Tab-separated table of C-alpha atoms in Angstrom:
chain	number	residue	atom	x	y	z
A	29	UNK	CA	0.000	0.000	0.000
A	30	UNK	CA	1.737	3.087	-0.844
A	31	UNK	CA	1.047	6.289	1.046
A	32	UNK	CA	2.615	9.321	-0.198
A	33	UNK	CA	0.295	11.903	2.050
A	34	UNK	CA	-1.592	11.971	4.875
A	35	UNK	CA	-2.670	15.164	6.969
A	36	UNK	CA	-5.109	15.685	9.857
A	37	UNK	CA	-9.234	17.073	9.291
A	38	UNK	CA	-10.800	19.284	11.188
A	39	UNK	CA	-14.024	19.862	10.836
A	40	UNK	CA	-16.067	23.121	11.182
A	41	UNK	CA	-16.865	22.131	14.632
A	42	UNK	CA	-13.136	21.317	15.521
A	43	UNK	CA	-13.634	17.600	15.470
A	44	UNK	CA	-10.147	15.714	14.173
A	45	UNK	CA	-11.680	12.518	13.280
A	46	UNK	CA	-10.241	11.699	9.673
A	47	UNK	CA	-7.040	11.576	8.049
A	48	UNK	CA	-6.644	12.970	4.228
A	49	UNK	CA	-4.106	10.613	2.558
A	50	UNK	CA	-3.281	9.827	-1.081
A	51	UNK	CA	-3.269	6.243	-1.026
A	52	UNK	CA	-2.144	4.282	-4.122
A	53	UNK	CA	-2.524	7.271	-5.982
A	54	UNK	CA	-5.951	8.401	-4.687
A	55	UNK	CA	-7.207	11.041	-2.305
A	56	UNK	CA	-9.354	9.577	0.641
A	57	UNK	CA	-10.448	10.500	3.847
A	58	UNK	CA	-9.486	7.608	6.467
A	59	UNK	CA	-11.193	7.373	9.541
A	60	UNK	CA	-9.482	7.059	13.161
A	61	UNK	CA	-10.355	4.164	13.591
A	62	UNK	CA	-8.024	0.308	14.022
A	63	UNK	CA	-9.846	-1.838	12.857
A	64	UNK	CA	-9.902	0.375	9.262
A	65	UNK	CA	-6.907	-1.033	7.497
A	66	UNK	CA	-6.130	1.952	5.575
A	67	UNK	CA	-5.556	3.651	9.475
A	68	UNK	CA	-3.627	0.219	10.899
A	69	UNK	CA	-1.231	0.714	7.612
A	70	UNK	CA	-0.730	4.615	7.908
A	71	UNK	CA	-0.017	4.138	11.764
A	72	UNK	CA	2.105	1.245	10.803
A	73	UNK	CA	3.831	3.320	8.781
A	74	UNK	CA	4.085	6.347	10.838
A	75	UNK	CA	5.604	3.917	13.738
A	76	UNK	CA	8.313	2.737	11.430
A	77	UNK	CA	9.271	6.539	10.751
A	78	UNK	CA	8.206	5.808	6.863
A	79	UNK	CA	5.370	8.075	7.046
A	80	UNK	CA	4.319	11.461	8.944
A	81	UNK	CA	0.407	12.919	9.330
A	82	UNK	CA	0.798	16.467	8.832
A	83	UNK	CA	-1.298	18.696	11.551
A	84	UNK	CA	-4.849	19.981	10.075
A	85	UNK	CA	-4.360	23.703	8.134
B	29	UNK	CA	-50.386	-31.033	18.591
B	30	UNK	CA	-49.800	-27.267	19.928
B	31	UNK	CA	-47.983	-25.142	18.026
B	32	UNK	CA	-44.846	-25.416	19.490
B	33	UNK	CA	-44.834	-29.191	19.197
B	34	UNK	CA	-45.357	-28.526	15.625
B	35	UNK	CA	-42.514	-26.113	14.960
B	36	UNK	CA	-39.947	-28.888	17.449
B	37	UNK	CA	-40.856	-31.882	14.729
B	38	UNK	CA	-39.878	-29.522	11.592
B	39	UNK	CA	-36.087	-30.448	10.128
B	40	UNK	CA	-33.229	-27.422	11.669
B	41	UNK	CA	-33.063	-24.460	9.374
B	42	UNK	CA	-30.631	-25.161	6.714
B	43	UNK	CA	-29.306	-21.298	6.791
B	44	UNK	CA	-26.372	-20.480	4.302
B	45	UNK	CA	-24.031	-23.050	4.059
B	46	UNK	CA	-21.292	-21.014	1.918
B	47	UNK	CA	-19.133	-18.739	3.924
B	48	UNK	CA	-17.522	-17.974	0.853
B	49	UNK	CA	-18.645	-13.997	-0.330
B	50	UNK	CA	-19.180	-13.757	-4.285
B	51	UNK	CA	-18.175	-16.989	-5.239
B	52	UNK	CA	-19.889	-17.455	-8.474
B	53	UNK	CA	-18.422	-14.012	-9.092
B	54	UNK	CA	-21.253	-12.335	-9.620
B	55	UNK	CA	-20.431	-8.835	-7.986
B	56	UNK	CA	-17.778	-6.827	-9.541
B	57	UNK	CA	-18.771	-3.087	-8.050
B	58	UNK	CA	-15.147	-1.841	-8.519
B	59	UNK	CA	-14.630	-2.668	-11.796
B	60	UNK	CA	-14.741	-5.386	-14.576
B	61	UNK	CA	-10.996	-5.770	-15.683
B	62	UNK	CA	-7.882	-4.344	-14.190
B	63	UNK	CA	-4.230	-4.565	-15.697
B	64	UNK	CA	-1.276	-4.090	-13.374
B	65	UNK	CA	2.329	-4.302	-14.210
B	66	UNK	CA	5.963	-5.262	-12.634
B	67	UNK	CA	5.791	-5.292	-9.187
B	68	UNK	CA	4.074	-5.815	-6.007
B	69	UNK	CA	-0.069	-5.359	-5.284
B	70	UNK	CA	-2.294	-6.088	-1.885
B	71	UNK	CA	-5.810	-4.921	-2.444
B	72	UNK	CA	-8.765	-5.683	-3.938
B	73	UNK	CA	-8.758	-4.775	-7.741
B	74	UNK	CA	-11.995	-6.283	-9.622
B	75	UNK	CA	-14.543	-8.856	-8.653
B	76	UNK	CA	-15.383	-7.854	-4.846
B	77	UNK	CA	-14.170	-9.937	-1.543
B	78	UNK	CA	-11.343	-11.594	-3.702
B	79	UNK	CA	-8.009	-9.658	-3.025
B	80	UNK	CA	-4.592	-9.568	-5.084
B	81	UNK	CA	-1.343	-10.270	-3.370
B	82	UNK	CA	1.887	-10.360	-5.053
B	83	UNK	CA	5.215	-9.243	-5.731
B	84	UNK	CA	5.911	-10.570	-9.099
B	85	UNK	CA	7.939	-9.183	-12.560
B	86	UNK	CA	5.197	-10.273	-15.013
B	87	UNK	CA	1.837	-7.974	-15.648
B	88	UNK	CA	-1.294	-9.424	-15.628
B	89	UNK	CA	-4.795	-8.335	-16.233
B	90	UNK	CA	-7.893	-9.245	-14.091
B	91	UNK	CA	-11.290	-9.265	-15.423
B	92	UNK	CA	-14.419	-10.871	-15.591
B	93	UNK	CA	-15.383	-13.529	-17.951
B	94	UNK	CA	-18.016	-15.437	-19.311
B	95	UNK	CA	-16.461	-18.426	-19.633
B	96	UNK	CA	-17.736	-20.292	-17.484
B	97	UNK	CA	-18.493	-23.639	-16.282
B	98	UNK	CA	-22.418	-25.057	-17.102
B	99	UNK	CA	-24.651	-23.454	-14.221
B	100	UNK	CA	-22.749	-20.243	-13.660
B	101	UNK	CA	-22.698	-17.298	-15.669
B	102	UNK	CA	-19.214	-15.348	-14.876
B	103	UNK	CA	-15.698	-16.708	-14.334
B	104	UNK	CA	-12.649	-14.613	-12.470
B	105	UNK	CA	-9.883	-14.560	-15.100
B	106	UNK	CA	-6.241	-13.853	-14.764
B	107	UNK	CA	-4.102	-12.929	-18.580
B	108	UNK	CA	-0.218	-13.158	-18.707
B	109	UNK	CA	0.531	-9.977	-20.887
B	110	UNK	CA	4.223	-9.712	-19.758
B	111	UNK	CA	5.668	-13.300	-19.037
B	112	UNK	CA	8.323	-13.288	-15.755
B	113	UNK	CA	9.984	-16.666	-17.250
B	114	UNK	CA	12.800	-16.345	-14.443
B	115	UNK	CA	10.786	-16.790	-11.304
B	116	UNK	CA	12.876	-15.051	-8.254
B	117	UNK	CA	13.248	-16.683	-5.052
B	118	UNK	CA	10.867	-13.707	-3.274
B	119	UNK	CA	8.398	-13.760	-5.992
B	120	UNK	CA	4.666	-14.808	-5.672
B	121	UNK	CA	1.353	-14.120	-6.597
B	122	UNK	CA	-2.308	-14.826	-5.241
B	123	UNK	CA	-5.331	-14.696	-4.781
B	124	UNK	CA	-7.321	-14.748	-1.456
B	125	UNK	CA	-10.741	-14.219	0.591
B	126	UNK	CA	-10.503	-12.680	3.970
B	127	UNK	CA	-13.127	-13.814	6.402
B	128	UNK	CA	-14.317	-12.640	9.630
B	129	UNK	CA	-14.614	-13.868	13.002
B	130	UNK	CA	-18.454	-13.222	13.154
B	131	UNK	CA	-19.079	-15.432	10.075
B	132	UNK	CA	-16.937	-18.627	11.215
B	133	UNK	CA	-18.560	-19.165	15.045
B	134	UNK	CA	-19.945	-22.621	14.105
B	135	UNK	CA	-17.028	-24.073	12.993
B	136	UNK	CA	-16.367	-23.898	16.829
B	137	UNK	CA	-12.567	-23.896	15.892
B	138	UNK	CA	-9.945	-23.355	18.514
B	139	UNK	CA	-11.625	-26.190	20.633
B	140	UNK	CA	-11.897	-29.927	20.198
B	141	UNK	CA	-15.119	-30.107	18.811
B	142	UNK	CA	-13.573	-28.431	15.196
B	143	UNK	CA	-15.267	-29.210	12.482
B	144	UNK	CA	-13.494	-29.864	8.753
B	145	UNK	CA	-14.542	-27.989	6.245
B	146	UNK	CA	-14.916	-28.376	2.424
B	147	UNK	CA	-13.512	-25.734	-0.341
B	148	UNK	CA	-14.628	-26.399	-3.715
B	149	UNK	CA	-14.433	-24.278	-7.285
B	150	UNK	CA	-14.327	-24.980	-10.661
B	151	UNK	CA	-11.010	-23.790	-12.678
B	152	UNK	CA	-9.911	-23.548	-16.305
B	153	UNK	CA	-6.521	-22.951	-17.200
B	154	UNK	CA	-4.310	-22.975	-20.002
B	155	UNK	CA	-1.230	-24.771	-18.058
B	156	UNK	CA	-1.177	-28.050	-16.873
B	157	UNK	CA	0.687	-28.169	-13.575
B	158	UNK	CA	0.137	-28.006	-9.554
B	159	UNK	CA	-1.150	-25.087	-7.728
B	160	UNK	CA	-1.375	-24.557	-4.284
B	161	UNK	CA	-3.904	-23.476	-2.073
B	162	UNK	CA	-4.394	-22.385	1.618
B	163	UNK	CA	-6.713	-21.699	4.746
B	164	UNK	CA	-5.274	-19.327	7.640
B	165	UNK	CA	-6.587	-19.234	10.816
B	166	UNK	CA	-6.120	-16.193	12.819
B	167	UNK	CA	-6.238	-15.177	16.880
B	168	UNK	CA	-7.621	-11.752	18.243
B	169	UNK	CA	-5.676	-8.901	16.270
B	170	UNK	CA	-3.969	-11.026	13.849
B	171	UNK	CA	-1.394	-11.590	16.371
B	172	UNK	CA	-0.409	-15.277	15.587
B	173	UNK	CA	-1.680	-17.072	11.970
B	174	UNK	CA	-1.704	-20.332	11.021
B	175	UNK	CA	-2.157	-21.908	7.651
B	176	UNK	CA	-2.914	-25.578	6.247
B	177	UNK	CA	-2.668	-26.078	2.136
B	178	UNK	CA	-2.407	-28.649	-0.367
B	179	UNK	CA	-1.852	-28.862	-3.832
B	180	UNK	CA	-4.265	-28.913	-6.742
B	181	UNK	CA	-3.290	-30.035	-9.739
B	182	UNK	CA	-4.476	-28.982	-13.271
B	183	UNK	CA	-4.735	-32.192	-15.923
B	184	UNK	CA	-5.892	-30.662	-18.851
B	185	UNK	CA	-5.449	-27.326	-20.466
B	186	UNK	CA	-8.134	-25.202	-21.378
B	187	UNK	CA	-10.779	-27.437	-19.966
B	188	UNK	CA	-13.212	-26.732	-16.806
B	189	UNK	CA	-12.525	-28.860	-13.865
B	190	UNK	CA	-13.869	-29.568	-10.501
B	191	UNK	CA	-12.097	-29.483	-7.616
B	192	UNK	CA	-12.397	-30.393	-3.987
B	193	UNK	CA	-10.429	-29.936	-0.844
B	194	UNK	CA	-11.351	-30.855	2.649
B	195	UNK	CA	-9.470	-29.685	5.558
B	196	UNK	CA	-9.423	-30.628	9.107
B	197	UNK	CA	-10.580	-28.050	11.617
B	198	UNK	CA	-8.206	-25.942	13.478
B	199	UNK	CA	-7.995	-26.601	17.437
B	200	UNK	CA	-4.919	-24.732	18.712
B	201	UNK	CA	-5.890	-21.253	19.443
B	202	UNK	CA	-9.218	-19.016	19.742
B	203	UNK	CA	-9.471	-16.895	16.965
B	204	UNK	CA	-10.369	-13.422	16.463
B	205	UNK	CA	-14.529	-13.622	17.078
B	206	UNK	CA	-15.982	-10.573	16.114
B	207	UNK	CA	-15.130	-8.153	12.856
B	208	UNK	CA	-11.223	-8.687	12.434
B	209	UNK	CA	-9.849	-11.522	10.387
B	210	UNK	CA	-10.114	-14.905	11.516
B	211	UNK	CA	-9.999	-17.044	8.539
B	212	UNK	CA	-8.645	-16.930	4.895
B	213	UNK	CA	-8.587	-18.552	1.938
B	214	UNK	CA	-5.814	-18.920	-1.192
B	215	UNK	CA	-4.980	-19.991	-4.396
B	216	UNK	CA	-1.316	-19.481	-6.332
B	217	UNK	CA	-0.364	-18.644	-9.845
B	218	UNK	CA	3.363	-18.729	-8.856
B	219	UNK	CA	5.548	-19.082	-5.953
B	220	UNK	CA	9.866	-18.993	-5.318
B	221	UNK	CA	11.731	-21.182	-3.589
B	222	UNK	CA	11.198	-19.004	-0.186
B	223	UNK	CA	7.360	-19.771	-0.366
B	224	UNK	CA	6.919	-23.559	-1.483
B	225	UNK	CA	9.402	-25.340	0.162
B	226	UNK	CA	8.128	-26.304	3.837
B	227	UNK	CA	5.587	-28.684	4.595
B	228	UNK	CA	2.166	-27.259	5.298
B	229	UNK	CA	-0.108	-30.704	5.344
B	230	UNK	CA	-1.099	-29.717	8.184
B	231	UNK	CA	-2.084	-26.944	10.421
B	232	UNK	CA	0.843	-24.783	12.421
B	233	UNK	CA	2.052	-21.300	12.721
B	234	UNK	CA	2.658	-19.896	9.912
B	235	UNK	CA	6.042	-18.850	8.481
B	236	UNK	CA	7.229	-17.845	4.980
B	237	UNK	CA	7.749	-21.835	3.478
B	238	UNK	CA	4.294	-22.989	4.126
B	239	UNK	CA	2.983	-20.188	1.973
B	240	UNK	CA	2.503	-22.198	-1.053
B	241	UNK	CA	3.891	-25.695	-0.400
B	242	UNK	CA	4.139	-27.765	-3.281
B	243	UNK	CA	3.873	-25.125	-5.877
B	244	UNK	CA	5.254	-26.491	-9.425
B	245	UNK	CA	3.030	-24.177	-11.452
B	246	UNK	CA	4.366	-20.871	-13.120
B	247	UNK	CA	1.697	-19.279	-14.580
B	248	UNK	CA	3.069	-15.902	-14.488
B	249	UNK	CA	5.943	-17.441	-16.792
B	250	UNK	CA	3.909	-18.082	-20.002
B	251	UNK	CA	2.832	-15.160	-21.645
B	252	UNK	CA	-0.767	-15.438	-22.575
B	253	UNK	CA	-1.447	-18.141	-20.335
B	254	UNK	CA	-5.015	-17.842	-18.970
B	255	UNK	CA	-6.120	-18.999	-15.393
B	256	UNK	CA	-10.260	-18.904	-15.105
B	257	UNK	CA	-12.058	-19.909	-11.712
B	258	UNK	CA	-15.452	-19.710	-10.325
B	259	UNK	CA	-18.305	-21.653	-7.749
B	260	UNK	CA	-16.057	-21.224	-4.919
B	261	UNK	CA	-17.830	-22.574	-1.828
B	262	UNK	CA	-16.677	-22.926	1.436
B	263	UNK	CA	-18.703	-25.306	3.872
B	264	UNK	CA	-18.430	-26.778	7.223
B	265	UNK	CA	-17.987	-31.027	6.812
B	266	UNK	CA	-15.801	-33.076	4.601
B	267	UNK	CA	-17.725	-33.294	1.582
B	268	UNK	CA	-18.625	-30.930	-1.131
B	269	UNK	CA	-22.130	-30.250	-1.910
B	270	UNK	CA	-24.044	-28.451	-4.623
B	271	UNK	CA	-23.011	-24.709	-5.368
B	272	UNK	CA	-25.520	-22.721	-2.885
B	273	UNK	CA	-26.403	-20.037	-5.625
B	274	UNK	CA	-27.188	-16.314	-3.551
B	275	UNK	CA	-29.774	-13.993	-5.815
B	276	UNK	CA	-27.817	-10.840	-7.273
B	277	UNK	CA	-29.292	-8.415	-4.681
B	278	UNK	CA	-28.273	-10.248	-1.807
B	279	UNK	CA	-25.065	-10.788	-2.596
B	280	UNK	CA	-24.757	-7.592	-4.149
B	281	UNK	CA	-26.035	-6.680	-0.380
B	282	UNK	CA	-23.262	-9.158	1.380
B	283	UNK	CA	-20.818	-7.719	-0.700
B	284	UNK	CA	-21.354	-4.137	1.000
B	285	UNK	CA	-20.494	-4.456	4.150
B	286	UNK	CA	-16.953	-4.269	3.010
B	287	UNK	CA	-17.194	-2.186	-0.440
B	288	UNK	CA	-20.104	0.197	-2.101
B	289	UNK	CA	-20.083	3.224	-4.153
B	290	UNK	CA	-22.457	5.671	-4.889
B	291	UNK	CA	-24.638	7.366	-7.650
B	292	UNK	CA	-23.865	11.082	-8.117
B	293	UNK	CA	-24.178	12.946	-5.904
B	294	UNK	CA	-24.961	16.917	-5.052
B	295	UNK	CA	-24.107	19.808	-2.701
B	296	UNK	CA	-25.581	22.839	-2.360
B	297	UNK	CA	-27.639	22.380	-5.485
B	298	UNK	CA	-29.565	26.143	-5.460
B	299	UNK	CA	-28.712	29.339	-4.088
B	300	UNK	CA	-25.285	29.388	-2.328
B	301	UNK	CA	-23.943	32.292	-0.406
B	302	UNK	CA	-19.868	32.369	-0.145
B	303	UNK	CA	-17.707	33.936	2.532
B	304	UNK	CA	-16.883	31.042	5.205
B	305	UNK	CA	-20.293	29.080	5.251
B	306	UNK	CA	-20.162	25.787	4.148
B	307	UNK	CA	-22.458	23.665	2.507
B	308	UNK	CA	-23.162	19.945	3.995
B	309	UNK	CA	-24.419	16.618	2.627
B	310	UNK	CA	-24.977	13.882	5.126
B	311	UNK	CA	-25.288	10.624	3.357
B	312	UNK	CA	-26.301	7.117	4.556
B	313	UNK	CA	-24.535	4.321	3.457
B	314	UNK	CA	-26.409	1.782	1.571
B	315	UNK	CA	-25.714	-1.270	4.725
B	316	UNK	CA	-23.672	-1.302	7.251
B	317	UNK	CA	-20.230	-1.917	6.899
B	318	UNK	CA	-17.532	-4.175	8.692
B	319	UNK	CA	-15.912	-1.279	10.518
B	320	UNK	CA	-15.649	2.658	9.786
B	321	UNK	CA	-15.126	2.969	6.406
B	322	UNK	CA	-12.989	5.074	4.301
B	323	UNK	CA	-14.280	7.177	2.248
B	324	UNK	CA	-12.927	8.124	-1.139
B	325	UNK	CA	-14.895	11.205	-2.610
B	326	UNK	CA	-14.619	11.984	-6.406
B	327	UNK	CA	-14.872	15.119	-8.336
B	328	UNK	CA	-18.446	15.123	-10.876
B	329	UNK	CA	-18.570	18.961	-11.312
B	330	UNK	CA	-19.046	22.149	-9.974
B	331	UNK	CA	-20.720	25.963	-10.397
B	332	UNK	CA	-19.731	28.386	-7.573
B	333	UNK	CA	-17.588	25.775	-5.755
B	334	UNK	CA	-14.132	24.932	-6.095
B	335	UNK	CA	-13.659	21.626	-8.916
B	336	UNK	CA	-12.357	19.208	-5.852
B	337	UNK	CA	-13.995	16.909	-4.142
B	338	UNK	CA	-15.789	17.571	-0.887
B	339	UNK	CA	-14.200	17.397	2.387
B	340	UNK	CA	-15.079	13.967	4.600
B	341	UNK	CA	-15.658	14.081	8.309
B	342	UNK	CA	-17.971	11.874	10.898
B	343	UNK	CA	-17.377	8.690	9.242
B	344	UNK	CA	-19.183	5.901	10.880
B	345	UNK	CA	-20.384	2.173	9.932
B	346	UNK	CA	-23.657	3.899	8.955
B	347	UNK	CA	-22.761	7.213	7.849
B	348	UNK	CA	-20.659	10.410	6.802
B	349	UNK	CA	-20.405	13.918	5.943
B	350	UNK	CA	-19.547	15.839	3.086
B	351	UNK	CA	-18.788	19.969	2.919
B	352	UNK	CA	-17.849	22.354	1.073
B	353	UNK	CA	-17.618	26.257	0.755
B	354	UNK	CA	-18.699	27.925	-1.886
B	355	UNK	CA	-16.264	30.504	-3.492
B	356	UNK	CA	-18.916	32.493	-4.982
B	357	UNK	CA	-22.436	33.503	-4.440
B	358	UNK	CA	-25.274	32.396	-6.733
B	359	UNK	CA	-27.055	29.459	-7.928
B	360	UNK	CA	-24.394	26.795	-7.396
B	361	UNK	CA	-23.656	22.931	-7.011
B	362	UNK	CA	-21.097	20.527	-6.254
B	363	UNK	CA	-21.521	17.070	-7.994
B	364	UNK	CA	-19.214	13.945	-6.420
B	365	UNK	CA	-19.241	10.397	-5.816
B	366	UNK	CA	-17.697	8.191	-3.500
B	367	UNK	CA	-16.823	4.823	-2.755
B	368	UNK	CA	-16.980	3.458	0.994
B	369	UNK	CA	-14.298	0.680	1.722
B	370	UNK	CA	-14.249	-1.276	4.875
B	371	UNK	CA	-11.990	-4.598	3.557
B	372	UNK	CA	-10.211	-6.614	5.893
């Protein structure tokens, strides 16, 4: 699975409950959540120091 | 005789014997053929519940077919368009179904009373040879996994055969028993040396060698070589039945729990007023799905709003949100899709 992106959402009521990530080549929105395997992978990733989530703009 | 008496003297309720999702391969909500190249793949490409895993130099394409055996009306087919005639040590390829601990509960494995189970499927291919195929059993959180396999061996070329495997139930752990992976199935096209060569008769932890035990057959070697399968079915005893055939909405149904995509959708749709407000679409997904989904939303079109896809928020098993601010004011829209994806 290659992520190239992946950056904190807030929503308009300040809620940080998704992740915007390019994942093979396509722009998602991942929830925070384990048991979604998109989220296992990017925290996977993140833990190995292959990947960093940006903080929400 | 009371009612109740009545209902005790009536035969058990068969229920649905296959555990197998999609296996006359009649669902295909992603797409219909897929072509991928040199390389490695994990994901779910074309028909739905049957996942791609590989890391192999040839390139293939996926697709649906209607070749297919008398009694079903689709085949899953696999095309050699780039032969890898020098198969590396670390190179495989497969194909596999993931399934759930909810869905396996009366197998009653991880105790004594195990029960065997039967995998059958029809297969056409244009090499003769012996392919591999395997069950995994998982605990809580995929922590430990154990697999079982055999090999199945094509005698003819080009010619639909039956096949049947029984395997004995697995007793040495509990597995995962709720939405997490607890059992999978798989079949092999290919596998190196670091994949076929320990013996995985019968059920223990897994490790690298047991992968594919056995496996003689390069299909990813011959260019043009075809590989066509269909009527998996999965079922608890030791021997094979009668395809269980599941009507096209209800396993169109099954199916989304794990995948689903939409029709167009719209935002804002009338008059929009820009400056910092946004405009909101709450959607309901068509079933529940296995666990919170992601949600991939895709760009239709747009009047007053920027030409991007919404933003995604409150995703839930049920549900999500989609916003967007308009950059103008007027009569405006924003027209997306999306797909919802909840695979294990």
């Amino acid at each position: 699975m290659e992520i190239v992106s992946a950056q904190y959402v807030i929503d308009i009521f300040g809620n940080q409950d998704t992740i915007k990530a390019t994942i093979n080549g396509v722009e998602c929105y991942v929830p925070i959540n384990a048991g979604n395997e998109h989220y296992a992978e990017i925290m996977r990733q993140v833990e190995a120091g292959e990947l960093t989530i940006q903080e929400a703009e | 005789m009371s009612n109740a008496r009545e209902l005790s003297q009536l035969p058990n309720q068969p229920g649905r014997k296959n555990l197998f999702y999609n296996g006359a391969m009649k669902v295909w909500q992603r797409t219909t053929s897929f072509s991928y190249g040199s390389g490695t793949q994990n994901g779910y490409l074309t028909a739905d519940r049957w996942r791609t895993t590989r890391n192999n130099q040839s390139s293939i394409t996926q697709a649906i077919s209607t070749d297919a055996p008398d009694g079903f009306r689709y085949s899953f087919g696999l095309t050699v368009t780039t032969a890898d005639a020098s198969l590396g040590a670390t190179e495989y390829e497969y194909i596999s179904q993931r399934l759930e601990g909810y869905d396996i509960q009366h197998l009653k494995w991880g105790t004594s009373d195990a029960k065997p189970v039967t995998v059958s499927f029809w297969v056409k291919s244009s090499e003769t040879g012996d392919f591999s195929v395997s069950l995994f059993a998982y605990t809580a959180g995929a922590a430990t996994s154990y697999n079982i396999g055999t090999v199945v061996t094509i005698n003819t070329a080009d010619t639909w055969e039956y096949k049947t495997i029984t395997f004995p139930g697995f007793q040495t752990a509990t597995l995962a028993g709720n939405n997490e992976i607890a059992l999978a199935f798989a079949f092999f096209t290919c596998a190196g040396s670091t994949y076929n060569a320990t013996d995985n008769t019968s059920w223990d932890v897994y490790s690298a060698g047991r992968l594919a035990y056995g496996q003689t057959l390069n299909l990813n070697g011959t260019l043009n070589a075809t590989f066509k399968v269909t009527g998996f079915q999965l079922e608890v005893g030791e021997v094979a039945t009668e395809f269980e055939y599941v009507g096209i909405a209800e396993e169109t149904n099954r199916c989304q729990r794990y995948y689903q995509t939409s029709w167009t959708r719209t935002i804002g749709g009338g008059q929009v007023v820009a400056g910092g407000y946004y405009e909101f679409d709450s959607i309901f997904l068509h079933t529940p799905m296995r666990d919170t989904p992601t949600i991939t939303p895709i760009y239709v079109g747009a009047a007053r709003f920027a030409a991007a896809a919404p933003t995604i928020n409150n995703i839930t098993i049920n549900s999500f949100e989609a916003y967007a601010a308009p950059t103008t004011t007027g009569y405006g829209y924003l027209q997306y899709r999306f797909t919802a994806e909840s695979e294990i």
